[in-house]
Short mmCIF file of C-alpha atoms in Angstrom, two decimals:
data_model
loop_
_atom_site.label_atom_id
_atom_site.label_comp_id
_atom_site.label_asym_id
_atom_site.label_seq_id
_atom_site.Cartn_x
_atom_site.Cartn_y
_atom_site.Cartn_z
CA UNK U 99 13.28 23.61 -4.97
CA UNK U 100 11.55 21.71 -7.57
CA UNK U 101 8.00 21.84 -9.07
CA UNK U 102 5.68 18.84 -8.88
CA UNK U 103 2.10 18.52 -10.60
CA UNK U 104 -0.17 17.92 -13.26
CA UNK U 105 -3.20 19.23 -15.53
CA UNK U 106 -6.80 17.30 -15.57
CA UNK U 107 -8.91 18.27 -18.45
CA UNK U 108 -12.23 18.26 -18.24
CA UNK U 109 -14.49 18.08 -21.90
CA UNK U 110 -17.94 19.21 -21.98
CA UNK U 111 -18.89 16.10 -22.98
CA UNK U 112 -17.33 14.39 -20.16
CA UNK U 113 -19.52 16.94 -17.87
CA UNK U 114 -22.97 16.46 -19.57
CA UNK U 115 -22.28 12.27 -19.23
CA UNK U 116 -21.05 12.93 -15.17
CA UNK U 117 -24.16 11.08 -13.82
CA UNK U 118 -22.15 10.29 -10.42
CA UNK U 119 -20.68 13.79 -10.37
CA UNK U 120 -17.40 12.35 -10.44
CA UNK U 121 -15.37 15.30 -11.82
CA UNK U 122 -16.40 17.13 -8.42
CA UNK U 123 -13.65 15.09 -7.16
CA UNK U 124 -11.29 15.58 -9.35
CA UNK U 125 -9.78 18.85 -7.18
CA UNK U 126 -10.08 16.43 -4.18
CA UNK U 127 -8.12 13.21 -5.91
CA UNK U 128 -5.37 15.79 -6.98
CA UNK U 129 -4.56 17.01 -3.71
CA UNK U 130 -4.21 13.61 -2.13
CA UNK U 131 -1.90 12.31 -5.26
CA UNK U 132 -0.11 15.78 -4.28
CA UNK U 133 0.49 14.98 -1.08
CA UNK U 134 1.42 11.32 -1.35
CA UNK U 135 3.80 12.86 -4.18
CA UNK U 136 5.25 14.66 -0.87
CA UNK U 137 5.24 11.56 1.48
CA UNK U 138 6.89 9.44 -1.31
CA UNK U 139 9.75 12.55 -2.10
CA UNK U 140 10.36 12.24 1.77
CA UNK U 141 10.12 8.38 2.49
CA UNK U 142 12.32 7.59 -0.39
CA UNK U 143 15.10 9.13 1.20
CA UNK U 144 15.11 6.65 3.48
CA UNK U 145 14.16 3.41 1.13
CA UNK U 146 17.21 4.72 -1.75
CA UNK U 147 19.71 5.49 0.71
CA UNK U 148 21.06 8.51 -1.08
CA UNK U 149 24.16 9.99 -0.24
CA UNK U 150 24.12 12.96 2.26
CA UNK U 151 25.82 15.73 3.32
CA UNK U 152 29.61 14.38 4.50
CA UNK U 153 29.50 12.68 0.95
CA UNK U 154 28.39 9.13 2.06
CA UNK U 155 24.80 6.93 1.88
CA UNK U 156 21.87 8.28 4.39
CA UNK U 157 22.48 4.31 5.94
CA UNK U 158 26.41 3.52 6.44
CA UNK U 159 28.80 1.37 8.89
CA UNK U 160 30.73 4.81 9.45
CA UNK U 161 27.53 5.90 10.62
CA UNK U 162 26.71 3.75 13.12
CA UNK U 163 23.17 3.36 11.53
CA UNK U 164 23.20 0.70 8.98
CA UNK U 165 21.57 -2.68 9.97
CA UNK U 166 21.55 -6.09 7.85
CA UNK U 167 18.87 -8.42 10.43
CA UNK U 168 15.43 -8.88 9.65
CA UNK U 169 12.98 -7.04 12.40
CA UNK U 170 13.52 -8.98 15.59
CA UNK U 171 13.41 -8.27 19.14
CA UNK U 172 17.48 -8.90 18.70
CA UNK U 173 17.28 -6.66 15.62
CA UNK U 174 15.40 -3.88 17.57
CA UNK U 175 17.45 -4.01 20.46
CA UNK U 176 20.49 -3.31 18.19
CA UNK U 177 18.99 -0.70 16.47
CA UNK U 178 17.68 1.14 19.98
CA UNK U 179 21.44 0.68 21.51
CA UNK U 180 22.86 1.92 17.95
CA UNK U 181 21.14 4.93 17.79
CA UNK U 182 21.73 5.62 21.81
CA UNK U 183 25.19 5.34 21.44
CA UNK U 184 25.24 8.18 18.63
CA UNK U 185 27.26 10.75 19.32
CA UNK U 186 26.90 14.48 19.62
CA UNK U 187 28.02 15.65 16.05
CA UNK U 188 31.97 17.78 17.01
CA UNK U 189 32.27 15.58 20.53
CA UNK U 190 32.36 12.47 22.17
CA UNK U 191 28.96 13.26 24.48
CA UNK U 192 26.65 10.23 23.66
CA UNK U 193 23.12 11.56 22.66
CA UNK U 194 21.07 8.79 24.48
CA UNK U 195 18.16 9.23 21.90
CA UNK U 196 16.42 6.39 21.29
CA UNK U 197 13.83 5.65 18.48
CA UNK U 198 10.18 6.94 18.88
CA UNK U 199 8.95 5.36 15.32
CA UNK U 200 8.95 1.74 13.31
CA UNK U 201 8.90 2.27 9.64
CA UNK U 202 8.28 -1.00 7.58
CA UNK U 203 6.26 -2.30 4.47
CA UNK U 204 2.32 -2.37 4.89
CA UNK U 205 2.55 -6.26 4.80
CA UNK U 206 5.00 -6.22 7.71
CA UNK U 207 2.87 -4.35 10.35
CA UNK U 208 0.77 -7.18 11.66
CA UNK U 209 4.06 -9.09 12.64
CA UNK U 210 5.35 -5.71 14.10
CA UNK U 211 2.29 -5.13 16.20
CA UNK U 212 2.91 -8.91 17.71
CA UNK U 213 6.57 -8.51 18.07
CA UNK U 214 5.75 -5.91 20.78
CA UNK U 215 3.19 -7.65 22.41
CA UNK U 216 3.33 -9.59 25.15
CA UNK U 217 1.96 -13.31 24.26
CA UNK U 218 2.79 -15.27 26.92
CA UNK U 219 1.33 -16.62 29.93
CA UNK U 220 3.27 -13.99 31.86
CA UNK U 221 1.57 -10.55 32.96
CA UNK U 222 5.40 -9.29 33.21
CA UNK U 223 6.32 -7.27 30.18
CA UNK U 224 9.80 -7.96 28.57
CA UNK U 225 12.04 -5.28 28.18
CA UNK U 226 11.76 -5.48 24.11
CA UNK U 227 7.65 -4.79 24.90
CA UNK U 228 8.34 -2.02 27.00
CA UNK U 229 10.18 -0.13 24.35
CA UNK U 230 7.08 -0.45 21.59
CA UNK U 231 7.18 1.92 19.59
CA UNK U 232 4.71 3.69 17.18
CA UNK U 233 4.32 1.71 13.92
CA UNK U 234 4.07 3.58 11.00
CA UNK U 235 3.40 1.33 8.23
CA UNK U 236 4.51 2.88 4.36
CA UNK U 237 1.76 2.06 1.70
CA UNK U 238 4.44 1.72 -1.49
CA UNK U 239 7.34 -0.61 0.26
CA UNK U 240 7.25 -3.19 -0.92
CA UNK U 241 10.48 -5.29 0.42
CA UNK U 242 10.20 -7.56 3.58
CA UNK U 243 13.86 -6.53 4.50
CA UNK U 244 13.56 -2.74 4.58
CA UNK U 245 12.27 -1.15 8.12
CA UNK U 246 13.84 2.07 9.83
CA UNK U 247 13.80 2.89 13.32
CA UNK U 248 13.34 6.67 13.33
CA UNK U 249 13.67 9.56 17.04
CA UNK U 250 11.54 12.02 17.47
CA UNK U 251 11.96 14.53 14.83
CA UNK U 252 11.63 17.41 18.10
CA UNK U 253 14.81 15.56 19.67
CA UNK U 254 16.77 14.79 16.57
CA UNK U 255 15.38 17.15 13.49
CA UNK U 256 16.52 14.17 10.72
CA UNK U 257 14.83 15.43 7.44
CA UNK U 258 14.04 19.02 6.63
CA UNK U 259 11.45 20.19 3.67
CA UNK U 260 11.37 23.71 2.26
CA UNK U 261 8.54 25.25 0.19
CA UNK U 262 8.80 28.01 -2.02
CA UNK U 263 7.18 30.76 -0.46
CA UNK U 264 5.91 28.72 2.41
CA UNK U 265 2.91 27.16 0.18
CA UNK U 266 3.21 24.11 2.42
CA UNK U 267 -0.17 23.19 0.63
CA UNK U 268 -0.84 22.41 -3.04
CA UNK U 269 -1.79 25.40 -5.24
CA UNK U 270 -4.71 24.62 -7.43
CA UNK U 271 -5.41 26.89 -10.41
CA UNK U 272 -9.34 26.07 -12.86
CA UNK U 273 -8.92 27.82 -16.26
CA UNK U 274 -12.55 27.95 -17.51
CA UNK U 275 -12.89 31.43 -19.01
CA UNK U 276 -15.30 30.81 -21.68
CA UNK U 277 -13.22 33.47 -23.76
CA UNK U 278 -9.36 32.32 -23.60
CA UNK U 279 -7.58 28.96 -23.49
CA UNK U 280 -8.94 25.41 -23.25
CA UNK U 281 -12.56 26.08 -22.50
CA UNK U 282 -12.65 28.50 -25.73
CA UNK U 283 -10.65 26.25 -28.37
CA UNK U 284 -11.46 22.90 -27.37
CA UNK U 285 -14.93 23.25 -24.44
CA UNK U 286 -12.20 21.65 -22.05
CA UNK U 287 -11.97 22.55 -18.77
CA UNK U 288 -8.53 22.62 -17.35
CA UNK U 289 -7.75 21.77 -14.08
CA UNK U 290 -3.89 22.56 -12.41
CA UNK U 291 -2.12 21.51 -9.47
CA UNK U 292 1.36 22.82 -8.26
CA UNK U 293 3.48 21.98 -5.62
CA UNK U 294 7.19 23.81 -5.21
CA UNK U 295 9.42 22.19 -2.71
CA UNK U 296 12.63 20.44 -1.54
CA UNK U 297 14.32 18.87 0.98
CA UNK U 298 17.54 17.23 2.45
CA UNK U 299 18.54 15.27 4.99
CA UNK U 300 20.05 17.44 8.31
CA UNK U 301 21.33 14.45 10.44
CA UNK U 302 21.69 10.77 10.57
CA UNK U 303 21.60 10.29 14.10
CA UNK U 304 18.08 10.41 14.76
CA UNK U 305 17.33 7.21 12.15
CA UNK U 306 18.81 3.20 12.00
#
């Protein structure tokens, strides 16, 4: 596990001049950074492609799961037969899992949302349309070629995250004893967050 946070200080200046009470949302704005800290540590695993567990990247040809087309209805359909053909890790038995979830860059999702809708004069669905899935767009991606196709994490558990002590949520700690530390030396509230935590990815099969 590894510790992730920060300090805020607060001066008594700063409070006297807070005429839009700003610094009451100062414990608010840290808990969101925290937890987009957590969504990033996750998310990247899929944008760096690290390597995993048998010694080779997250994304590889021996694993079936590693795509070089742009999103398509081709490129979808790949990914979807990819990821049913995966196969039970120790046999041959093909899972048959397909993908529940479209990952892709903020500034892809409107051309997502179209891909799976039907525009033509037709009120027959396509097969591609049928198989829409839920589009999750990521906030910080920023390349037009990255998107992941991603199961259900209750059929194919892909990512796991541990907290120390099972503090799943942000610890946040206000030193402002008038008699010790910051608020005694320097009239400076201090304001802590902390966030213990790891992770690792258990399988390959539920993601393209």
């Amino acid at each position: 596990a590894a510790k992730t946070g920060r300090l805020a200080r607060v001066t008594m200046e700063m409070v006297r001049n807070d005429d839009v009470s700003l610094i009451r949302q100062i414990p608010t704005k840290l808990s969101r950074a925290a937890k987009r800290t957590l969504a990033k540590f996750v998310l990247d695993m899929l944008r760096q492609n690290p390597a995993i567990y048998d010694g080779k990247a997250f994304f590889h040809v021996d694993h079936g799961n590693l795509g070089t087309a742009a999103l398509s209805s081709a490129a979808w359909s790949a990914a979807r037969n990819a990821m049913m053909a995966q196969q039970e890790a120790g046999s041959n038995d093909r899972l048959g899992i397909p993908p529940k979830f479209l990952l892709l860059s903020a500034a892809q999702e409107e051309a997502a949302f179209e891909l799976f809708k039907n525009r033509g004069t037709s009120n027959d669905q396509s097969f591609i349309q049928t198989q829409a899935p839920t589009i999750v767009p990521v906030w910080y991606w920023t390349d037009a070629n990255d998107w992941v196709a991603m199961a259900d994490k209750l059929d194919i558990p892909g990512i796991e995250v541990g907290f120390l002590d099972g503090n799943e949520e942000p610890e946040i700690f206000v030193q402002d004893n008038p008699t010790v530390g910051s608020l005694f030396a320097n009239d400076s509230i201090t304001y802590k967050i902390r966030h213990i935590y790891s992770g690792a990815v258990m399988d390959f099969r539920g993601f393209y």
